[in-house]
Coordinates of C-alpha atoms and ligand atoms in Angstrom, one line a residue:
M19 CA 18.0 -10.6 2.4
S20 CA 20.4 -7.7 1.7
A21 CA 19.9 -4.3 3.2
E22 CA 19.5 -2.9 -0.3
K23 CA 16.8 -5.4 -1.1
I24 CA 14.9 -4.7 2.1
I25 CA 14.9 -1.0 1.3
E26 CA 13.8 -1.7 -2.3
E27 CA 10.9 -3.8 -1.1
K28 CA 9.8 -1.2 1.5
K29 CA 9.7 1.4 -1.3
Q30 CA 7.2 -0.7 -3.2
G31 CA 3.6 -0.1 -3.3
Q32 CA 3.7 3.5 -2.1
A33 CA 0.7 5.7 -2.9
L34 CA 2.1 8.3 -5.2
I35 CA 1.1 11.9 -4.8
T36 CA 1.6 15.2 -6.6
E37 CA 0.6 18.7 -5.6
P38 CA -3.2 19.1 -6.2
I39 CA -4.2 21.2 -9.1
N40 CA -7.7 22.5 -10.1
G41 CA -9.4 20.0 -12.3
N42 CA -12.5 18.0 -12.8
G43 CA -12.9 17.4 -9.1
K44 CA -12.1 13.7 -9.6
K45 CA -9.5 12.1 -7.4
L46 CA -6.9 9.6 -8.6
F47 CA -5.1 7.2 -6.2
I48 CA -2.2 5.5 -8.0
E49 CA 0.2 2.9 -6.6
S50 CA 3.2 1.4 -8.2
Y51 CA 4.9 -2.0 -7.8
G52 CA 7.9 -3.5 -9.5
C53 CA 10.8 -1.8 -11.2
Q54 CA 11.9 1.8 -11.7
M55 CA 10.4 1.7 -15.3
N56 CA 7.0 1.1 -13.7
L57 CA 7.5 4.0 -11.3
N58 CA 8.3 6.2 -14.3
D59 CA 5.3 4.8 -16.2
S60 CA 3.1 5.8 -13.3
E61 CA 4.5 9.4 -13.8
I62 CA 3.5 9.2 -17.4
V63 CA 0.0 8.0 -16.5
A64 CA -0.3 10.8 -13.9
S65 CA 0.7 13.3 -16.6
I66 CA -2.0 12.0 -19.0
L67 CA -4.7 12.0 -16.3
T68 CA -3.7 15.4 -14.9
N69 CA -4.4 16.7 -18.3
E70 CA -7.8 15.2 -18.0
G71 CA -8.4 17.1 -14.8
F72 CA -7.7 14.5 -12.2
N73 CA -6.0 15.4 -8.9
T74 CA -4.0 12.7 -7.1
T75 CA -4.8 11.7 -3.6
Q76 CA -3.0 9.6 -1.0
I77 CA -6.3 8.6 0.7
L78 CA -7.7 5.4 -0.9
E79 CA -11.1 5.9 0.6
E80 CA -11.8 9.2 -1.2
A81 CA -10.6 8.1 -4.6
D82 CA -12.9 8.1 -7.7
L83 CA -10.3 6.1 -9.6
V84 CA -7.8 3.7 -8.2
L85 CA -5.0 2.5 -10.4
V86 CA -2.3 0.0 -9.6
N87 CA 0.7 -0.4 -11.8
T88 CA 1.6 -4.0 -11.5
C89 CA 4.6 -6.3 -11.8
S90 CA 4.7 -10.0 -13.0
I91 CA 8.4 -10.7 -12.6
R92 CA 7.9 -13.3 -9.8
E93 CA 4.8 -15.1 -8.5
K94 CA 5.1 -13.3 -5.2
A95 CA 4.8 -9.9 -6.9
E96 CA 1.5 -10.9 -8.4
Q97 CA 0.3 -12.3 -5.1
T98 CA 1.0 -9.0 -3.3
I99 CA -1.0 -7.2 -6.0
R100 CA -4.0 -9.5 -5.8
K101 CA -4.1 -8.8 -2.0
R102 CA -4.1 -5.1 -2.8
L103 CA -7.0 -5.6 -5.3
Q104 CA -8.9 -7.3 -2.5
K105 CA -8.3 -4.4 -0.2
Y106 CA -9.5 -1.9 -2.9
N107 CA -12.6 -4.0 -3.4
A108 CA -13.3 -4.1 0.3
V109 CA -13.1 -0.3 0.5
K110 CA -15.3 0.1 -2.6
K111 CA -17.9 -2.2 -1.0
D112 CA -17.8 -0.6 2.5
S113 CA -17.5 3.1 1.8
N114 CA -17.2 4.2 -1.8
K115 CA -19.5 2.3 -4.2
K116 CA -18.8 4.6 -7.1
M117 CA -15.0 3.9 -7.0
K118 CA -13.5 2.5 -10.2
I119 CA -10.5 0.2 -10.1
G120 CA -8.0 -0.3 -12.8
V121 CA -4.9 -2.5 -13.3
L122 CA -2.0 -1.2 -15.4
G123 CA 1.4 -2.6 -16.4
C124 CA 2.9 -6.0 -16.7
M125 CA 0.2 -8.1 -14.9
A126 CA -2.5 -6.3 -17.0
E127 CA -0.6 -7.3 -20.1
R128 CA -0.1 -10.9 -18.9
L129 CA -3.6 -11.6 -17.7
K130 CA -5.5 -9.4 -20.1
T131 CA -9.3 -10.0 -20.0
K132 CA -8.8 -12.7 -17.4
F133 CA -9.0 -9.9 -14.8
L134 CA -12.5 -9.1 -15.9
E135 CA -13.8 -12.5 -16.6
E136 CA -12.5 -14.6 -13.8
E137 CA -11.6 -12.3 -11.0
K138 CA -14.2 -9.6 -11.3
M139 CA -12.1 -7.3 -9.2
V140 CA -11.5 -4.6 -11.7
D141 CA -13.2 -2.2 -14.2
L142 CA -10.2 -1.3 -16.3
V143 CA -7.2 -3.2 -17.7
V144 CA -4.4 -1.3 -19.5
G145 CA -1.1 -2.6 -20.7
P146 CA 2.2 -0.7 -20.7
D147 CA 1.9 0.6 -24.3
A148 CA -1.7 1.8 -24.1
Y149 CA -1.7 4.6 -21.5
R150 CA -2.5 7.2 -24.1
D151 CA -5.9 5.5 -24.5
L152 CA -6.7 6.0 -20.8
P153 CA -9.0 9.0 -21.3
N154 CA -11.2 7.0 -23.7
L155 CA -11.1 3.9 -21.5
I156 CA -12.1 6.0 -18.5
E157 CA -15.1 7.3 -20.5
E158 CA -16.1 3.7 -21.1
I159 CA -16.0 2.7 -17.5
E160 CA -17.9 5.9 -16.4
A161 CA -20.6 4.8 -18.8
G162 CA -20.8 1.5 -16.9
R163 CA -18.8 -0.7 -19.3
N164 CA -15.6 -2.5 -18.6
A165 CA -12.6 -1.4 -20.7
V166 CA -9.4 -3.2 -21.8
N167 CA -6.5 -2.1 -24.0
V168 CA -3.5 -4.4 -23.9
L169 CA -2.1 -3.8 -27.4
L170 CA 1.6 -3.7 -27.6
S171 CA 3.2 -1.1 -29.9
K172 CA 6.2 -1.0 -32.3
E173 CA 6.6 2.8 -31.8
E174 CA 5.3 4.0 -28.5
T175 CA 7.9 5.6 -26.3
Y176 CA 5.7 8.3 -24.7
A177 CA 8.5 10.7 -26.0
D178 CA 6.2 13.8 -26.0
V179 CA 4.5 13.1 -22.6
S180 CA 6.1 15.1 -19.8
P181 CA 6.0 12.9 -16.7
V182 CA 4.5 14.4 -13.6
R183 CA 7.2 13.7 -10.9
L184 CA 5.5 11.7 -8.2
N185 CA 6.7 11.7 -4.6
S186 CA 9.8 13.4 -5.9
N187 CA 12.7 14.6 -3.7
G188 CA 13.2 17.4 -6.3
V189 CA 16.8 16.2 -6.8
S190 CA 16.9 13.0 -8.8
A191 CA 14.5 11.9 -11.6
F192 CA 14.1 9.0 -14.0
V193 CA 14.1 9.4 -17.8
S194 CA 13.1 6.4 -19.9
I195 CA 15.2 5.9 -23.0
T196 CA 14.1 2.4 -24.2
R197 CA 11.0 0.3 -23.8
G198 CA 10.6 -3.4 -24.1
C199 CA 13.2 -6.1 -24.4
D200 CA 14.4 -8.4 -27.2
N201 CA 16.7 -10.6 -25.1
M202 CA 14.4 -13.5 -24.5
C203 CA 16.0 -14.8 -21.3
T204 CA 14.2 -18.1 -20.8
F205 CA 13.1 -17.3 -17.2
C206 CA 11.7 -13.8 -17.9
V207 CA 8.2 -12.6 -18.5
V208 CA 9.2 -9.1 -19.6
P209 CA 9.4 -9.6 -23.4
F210 CA 5.8 -10.8 -23.2
T211 CA 4.5 -8.0 -21.0
R212 CA 6.5 -5.1 -22.4
G213 CA 6.9 -6.1 -26.0
R214 CA 9.8 -5.6 -28.4
E215 CA 12.6 -3.2 -27.8
R216 CA 12.4 0.3 -29.2
S217 CA 14.4 3.5 -28.4
R218 CA 13.4 7.0 -27.8
D219 CA 14.4 10.0 -30.0
P220 CA 17.6 11.5 -28.4
Q221 CA 16.3 15.0 -28.9
S222 CA 13.2 14.2 -26.8
V223 CA 15.5 12.7 -24.1
L224 CA 17.6 15.9 -24.1
K225 CA 14.5 18.1 -24.0
E226 CA 13.1 16.2 -21.0
I227 CA 16.5 16.6 -19.2
R228 CA 16.5 20.3 -20.0
G229 CA 13.1 20.6 -18.3
L230 CA 14.5 18.8 -15.2
F231 CA 17.6 21.0 -15.2
D232 CA 15.4 24.1 -15.4
Q233 CA 13.5 22.8 -12.3
N234 CA 16.8 22.4 -10.5
F235 CA 17.0 18.6 -10.6
K236 CA 20.6 17.5 -10.1
E237 CA 20.6 13.8 -11.1
V238 CA 19.0 11.9 -13.9
T239 CA 18.9 8.1 -14.3
L240 CA 18.4 6.9 -17.8
L241 CA 16.1 3.9 -17.7
G242 CA 15.4 0.9 -19.8
Q243 CA 15.2 -2.8 -19.5
N244 CA 18.4 -2.9 -21.5
V245 CA 19.9 0.6 -21.9
D246 CA 23.1 -0.6 -23.5
S247 CA 21.1 -1.8 -26.4
Y248 CA 19.7 1.7 -27.1
L249 CA 19.7 2.5 -30.8
W250 CA 17.9 5.4 -32.4
Y251 CA 17.7 5.4 -36.2
G252 CA 14.6 7.4 -36.7
G253 CA 12.1 5.2 -34.9
G254 CA 11.0 1.6 -35.0
L255 CA 11.9 -1.6 -33.4
K256 CA 15.6 -2.5 -32.7
K257 CA 15.2 -5.8 -34.6
D258 CA 14.2 -3.9 -37.7
F259 CA 17.5 -1.8 -37.8
V260 CA 19.0 -4.3 -40.3
R261 CA 16.4 -3.2 -42.8
A262 CA 16.9 0.6 -42.2
S263 CA 18.1 2.8 -45.0
E264 CA 21.9 3.4 -45.4
I265 CA 21.5 7.0 -44.3
A266 CA 19.5 6.0 -41.2
K267 CA 22.2 3.5 -40.3
A268 CA 25.0 6.0 -40.8
T269 CA 23.3 8.6 -38.6
A270 CA 22.1 6.2 -35.9
V271 CA 22.8 7.0 -32.2
D272 CA 23.9 4.2 -29.9
F273 CA 24.0 4.3 -26.1
A274 CA 27.6 5.4 -25.7
Q275 CA 26.8 8.4 -28.0
L276 CA 23.5 9.2 -26.2
L277 CA 25.4 9.1 -22.8
D278 CA 28.1 11.4 -24.3
M279 CA 25.5 13.8 -25.6
C280 CA 23.7 14.0 -22.2
A281 CA 26.9 14.4 -20.2
T282 CA 28.3 17.0 -22.6
E283 CA 25.1 19.1 -22.8
F284 CA 24.5 19.0 -19.1
P285 CA 27.9 19.1 -17.4
K286 CA 26.5 20.0 -14.0
T287 CA 23.9 17.1 -14.0
R288 CA 24.9 13.7 -12.6
F289 CA 23.9 10.8 -14.8
R290 CA 23.2 7.3 -13.9
F291 CA 21.7 4.5 -16.0
A292 CA 20.1 1.1 -15.5
T293 CA 19.9 -1.7 -16.5
S294 CA 23.0 -3.0 -18.3
N295 CA 23.0 -6.4 -19.9
P296 CA 26.5 -7.8 -20.2
Q297 CA 26.3 -8.9 -23.8
D298 CA 25.2 -5.4 -24.9
M299 CA 27.7 -3.4 -22.8
S300 CA 30.4 -2.0 -25.1
L301 CA 33.8 -0.7 -24.3
D302 CA 32.7 2.6 -25.8
V303 CA 30.2 2.9 -22.9
I304 CA 32.9 2.3 -20.3
H305 CA 35.2 4.8 -22.0
T306 CA 32.4 7.4 -22.1
M307 CA 31.8 6.9 -18.4
A308 CA 35.5 7.3 -17.8
K309 CA 35.6 10.5 -19.9
H310 CA 32.9 12.4 -18.1
K311 CA 33.1 13.3 -14.4
N312 CA 29.3 13.7 -14.3
I313 CA 28.6 10.1 -15.3
C314 CA 28.4 8.1 -12.0
K315 CA 30.9 5.3 -11.6
Y316 CA 28.3 2.6 -10.9
I317 CA 27.0 -0.2 -13.2
H318 CA 24.1 -2.5 -12.4
L319 CA 25.3 -5.6 -14.3
P320 CA 23.0 -8.6 -13.6
V321 CA 24.8 -11.9 -14.0
Q322 CA 22.0 -14.3 -12.9
S323 CA 24.4 -17.3 -12.6
G324 CA 28.2 -18.0 -12.5
S325 CA 27.8 -21.2 -14.4
T326 CA 28.1 -21.2 -18.2
K327 CA 25.8 -24.2 -18.4
I328 CA 23.1 -22.4 -16.5
L329 CA 23.7 -19.1 -18.5
Q330 CA 23.1 -21.1 -21.6
G331 CA 19.9 -22.6 -20.3
M332 CA 18.8 -19.0 -19.4
N333 CA 19.7 -17.9 -23.0
R334 CA 22.0 -15.2 -21.6
Q335 CA 24.2 -14.8 -24.7
H336 CA 27.4 -14.8 -22.7
T337 CA 29.6 -17.2 -20.8
R338 CA 31.1 -16.9 -17.3
E339 CA 34.5 -16.1 -18.9
E340 CA 33.0 -13.4 -21.1
Y341 CA 31.3 -11.8 -18.1
L342 CA 34.5 -11.8 -16.1
E343 CA 36.4 -10.3 -19.0
L344 CA 33.9 -7.5 -19.2
V345 CA 34.3 -6.9 -15.4
D346 CA 38.1 -6.9 -15.7
N347 CA 37.8 -4.4 -18.5
I348 CA 35.6 -2.2 -16.4
F349 CA 38.0 -2.2 -13.5
K350 CA 40.9 -1.6 -15.9
I351 CA 39.3 1.5 -17.3
I352 CA 37.5 2.7 -14.2
P353 CA 39.3 1.2 -11.1
D354 CA 36.9 2.7 -8.6
C355 CA 33.7 1.6 -10.4
A356 CA 31.0 0.1 -8.3
L357 CA 29.1 -3.0 -9.6
S358 CA 25.9 -4.6 -8.6
Q359 CA 24.3 -7.9 -9.6
D360 CA 21.0 -9.7 -10.0
I361 CA 21.3 -13.4 -9.3
I362 CA 18.7 -16.2 -9.5
T363 CA 19.2 -19.3 -7.4
G364 CA 17.7 -22.7 -8.3
F365 CA 17.1 -22.2 -12.0
C366 CA 16.2 -25.4 -13.9
G367 CA 18.9 -28.0 -13.7
E368 CA 21.2 -26.0 -11.3
T369 CA 23.5 -28.4 -9.5
E370 CA 25.5 -27.8 -6.4
E371 CA 28.6 -27.3 -8.6
D372 CA 26.7 -24.6 -10.6
H373 CA 25.8 -22.9 -7.4
Q374 CA 29.5 -23.1 -6.3
E375 CA 30.4 -21.4 -9.6
T376 CA 28.1 -18.5 -8.8
L377 CA 29.7 -18.1 -5.3
S378 CA 33.2 -18.2 -6.9
L379 CA 32.2 -15.6 -9.5
M380 CA 31.0 -13.4 -6.7
E381 CA 34.3 -13.8 -4.9
H382 CA 36.1 -12.6 -8.0
V383 CA 33.9 -9.6 -8.6
K384 CA 33.1 -8.6 -5.0
Y385 CA 30.0 -6.7 -6.0
D386 CA 29.1 -3.5 -4.0
F387 CA 25.4 -4.3 -4.0
G388 CA 23.1 -7.2 -5.0
F389 CA 19.5 -8.2 -5.7
M390 CA 19.0 -11.9 -5.3
F391 CA 16.0 -14.1 -5.9
A392 CA 14.9 -17.7 -5.9
Y393 CA 13.8 -18.9 -9.3
S394 CA 10.0 -18.5 -9.8
E395 CA 8.6 -20.1 -12.9
R396 CA 6.5 -17.7 -14.9
P397 CA 3.7 -19.0 -17.2
G398 CA 4.4 -18.4 -20.9
T399 CA 8.1 -18.1 -20.6
L400 CA 10.4 -20.4 -22.6
A401 CA 11.7 -22.1 -19.4
S402 CA 8.1 -22.9 -18.4
K403 CA 7.4 -24.5 -21.7
K404 CA 10.7 -26.4 -22.3
M405 CA 12.4 -27.0 -18.9
E406 CA 11.5 -28.6 -15.7
D407 CA 11.4 -26.5 -12.5
D408 CA 13.3 -29.3 -10.8
I409 CA 15.1 -27.7 -7.9
P410 CA 13.2 -28.1 -4.6
L411 CA 12.1 -24.8 -2.9
A412 CA 14.1 -25.6 0.2
T413 CA 17.3 -26.0 -2.0
K414 CA 16.5 -22.7 -3.9
K415 CA 16.1 -21.0 -0.5
R416 CA 19.2 -22.4 1.1
R417 CA 21.3 -21.4 -1.9
L418 CA 19.7 -17.9 -1.8
T419 CA 20.7 -17.6 1.9
E420 CA 24.3 -18.5 1.1
I421 CA 24.4 -16.0 -1.8
I422 CA 22.9 -13.2 0.3
A423 CA 25.4 -13.9 3.2
L424 CA 28.3 -13.7 0.8
Q425 CA 26.9 -10.5 -0.8
Q426 CA 26.6 -8.9 2.6
E427 CA 30.3 -9.7 3.3
H428 CA 31.3 -8.2 0.0
S429 CA 29.1 -5.1 0.5
H430 CA 30.7 -4.5 3.8
Y431 CA 34.2 -5.0 2.3
R432 CA 33.4 -2.5 -0.5
T433 CA 31.8 0.0 1.9
K434 CA 34.9 -0.1 4.1
Q435 CA 37.1 0.9 1.2
H436 CA 35.6 4.4 1.2
V437 CA 36.6 5.2 4.8
G438 CA 39.3 7.9 5.0
K439 CA 38.5 9.3 1.5
V440 CA 36.8 12.7 0.6
E441 CA 33.9 12.0 -1.7
E442 CA 31.4 14.1 -3.6
V443 CA 27.9 13.5 -2.3
L444 CA 24.6 14.8 -3.7
I445 CA 22.2 15.5 -0.8
E446 CA 18.8 13.8 -1.3
G447 CA 17.1 14.4 2.0
T448 CA 17.1 14.0 5.8
S449 CA 18.5 10.7 7.1
K450 CA 15.8 8.2 8.1
K451 CA 17.4 7.7 11.5
S452 CA 18.3 11.3 12.5
D453 CA 16.7 14.7 11.9
V454 CA 20.0 16.4 12.2
H455 CA 21.8 14.4 9.5
W456 CA 21.5 14.5 5.7
K457 CA 21.6 11.5 3.5
G458 CA 22.9 11.4 -0.1
R459 CA 24.9 9.2 -2.4
N460 CA 28.5 9.2 -3.7
T461 CA 29.2 8.4 -7.3
Q462 CA 29.3 4.7 -6.5
N463 CA 25.7 4.9 -5.3
T464 CA 26.6 4.2 -1.7
V465 CA 24.5 6.1 0.9
V466 CA 26.4 8.6 2.9
V467 CA 25.1 10.2 6.1
F468 CA 26.6 13.3 7.7
P469 CA 25.6 16.3 10.0
K470 CA 23.4 18.9 8.2
E471 CA 25.3 22.0 9.2
N472 CA 24.2 24.7 6.7
Y473 CA 24.0 22.5 3.7
G474 CA 20.8 21.9 1.9
I475 CA 18.9 19.4 -0.3
G476 CA 20.3 19.3 -3.8
D477 CA 23.8 20.5 -2.8
F478 CA 26.9 18.7 -4.0
V479 CA 29.1 18.5 -1.0
N480 CA 32.5 17.0 -0.3
V481 CA 32.3 14.6 2.6
K482 CA 35.2 13.2 4.6
I483 CA 34.2 9.5 5.1
E484 CA 35.1 8.7 8.7
D485 CA 33.3 5.4 9.4
C486 CA 30.7 3.0 8.1
T487 CA 28.1 0.4 8.9
S488 CA 27.6 -2.6 6.7
A489 CA 26.0 -0.6 3.9
T490 CA 26.1 3.1 4.9
L491 CA 29.0 5.6 5.0
L492 CA 29.2 8.1 7.9
G493 CA 31.2 11.3 7.6
K494 CA 31.5 15.1 7.9
A495 CA 31.1 17.7 5.2
V496 CA 34.3 19.6 4.4
G497 CA 32.8 22.1 1.9
Y498 CA 30.8 22.4 -1.3
S499 CA 32.1 20.5 -4.2
E500 CA 33.2 22.4 -7.3
N501 CA 30.1 21.0 -9.1
N502 CA 27.7 22.7 -6.7
W503 CA 25.1 24.9 -8.4
H504 CA 21.6 26.3 -7.7
Ligands
LIG609 N1 12.4 -15.8 -11.1 C1 13.2 -15.1 -10.3 N2 13.8 -14.0 -10.5 C2 13.6 -13.4 -11.7 N3 14.1 -12.3 -12.3 C3 13.5 -12.2 -13.5 N4 12.7 -13.2 -13.8 C4 12.7 -14.0 -12.7 C5 12.1 -15.2 -12.3 N5 11.3 -15.9 -13.2 C6 15.1 -11.5 -11.7 C7 16.4 -11.4 -12.6 C8 16.2 -10.0 -13.2 C9 15.6 -9.2 -12.0 C10 14.9 -8.0 -12.5 O1 14.6 -10.1 -11.6 O2 17.5 -11.5 -11.7 O3 17.5 -9.4 -13.5
LIG610 FE1 8.1 -6.2 -13.1 FE2 9.7 -6.6 -15.2 FE3 7.3 -5.5 -15.6 FE4 9.3 -4.1 -14.4 S1 9.3 -4.8 -16.5 S2 7.2 -4.2 -13.7 S3 10.3 -5.8 -13.2 S4 7.8 -7.5 -14.9

């Protein structure tokens, strides 16, 4: 498992807290599993419930309402959450009989009322598009009834809900720009749990960024399952764009334009974005990245497999050659751009040759970071209906180990390329390993650690990179960067 992956997994399932405010005296304990979208959704939920008077708590035992925002992407994610639900139920039985328990997010959407009927572990089930209904649903459960809302929406983007930043470092924040996914990759449960793709009004995106800027946030990550597919034409599903009026089509805003608007209006804010799907990433986006210093030179560009045959089985809409052409274009336009991948090993029908093609594609790209997984069949997906999960677990795992080992080599190779350079770093907080060192990130998203001196959290600092470990850069600050502001 890569260092990045280990860190990602450790971050999962944290209890999320905000500063207490005066309210109805009720305490909310909210935990989040899964992707960054889920974390951001938990911030939306916290905002809705803060308006209802809830205070957040980190102490499970004292909570009146326990919410877990869940992930369905792999079976293991669901198992982890089931264990957490057992833990909540044990606490409820032992010490807090009045506690109410709710599941949010992808697992709620996938399993719907099954949670209430079969498992009897929860009072409340709410899908990703139904969080505005939480106040009503909570009234229901307080009256002793179970409550469910798993309706998916064509319109909902929570554009007007101002997220309560949970466990924030005060420096970087997420802003969602699209919801749902229309790609229909055959392995993926997301189109079923998060519905069809829709984009958020660019004015509401800019307004949220303005709010973050006013609170001194320095970095914004634009989020979506597929950000490059962003398209605002006055509201509605992406798939309905073809039926939009001529004027709506002519004034539509795509992702390259949104990125340009953000970077131009907030020249002192750093922008990142995730996730990019190769078939939707346009050259315009890459040129926009190159044009603006404040758009970070890092693209998370999942490939899933290096074999065109497997990519077809996955319904990925691009070949190995098309992916490599995109990568070559990225490096041509932005030579120092960092890239990361998602790869699945042991998808249906994957031969040893297919696996070798994934390894050779990695050799070509030499990704900076990677997130790698063994294929996990998900009920309801096209692959589960039409294809046989025919690769033995031991083979999936062996291929995964080989891919992780190669990624570690490449990460180390890429990390070493920074040594000797002076790079701009945004300070995020104290290094985990040393109280006297800051940690931050360079534009490529590599973690940089250096002595604190008189610099502070949220400062943009130029750091001379002197050394590195396999995934971290070590250096010394040589002064504030020209971008520094308070
Ligand atoms: N099995 C294993 N990995 C999966 N992913 C998505 N669905 C599955 C699955 N069924 C991985 C993909 C995706 C990342 C978020 O999770 O690599 O890009
Ligand atoms: Fe998990 Fe995907 Fe849902 Fe995110 S969108 S929580 S990764 S299933």
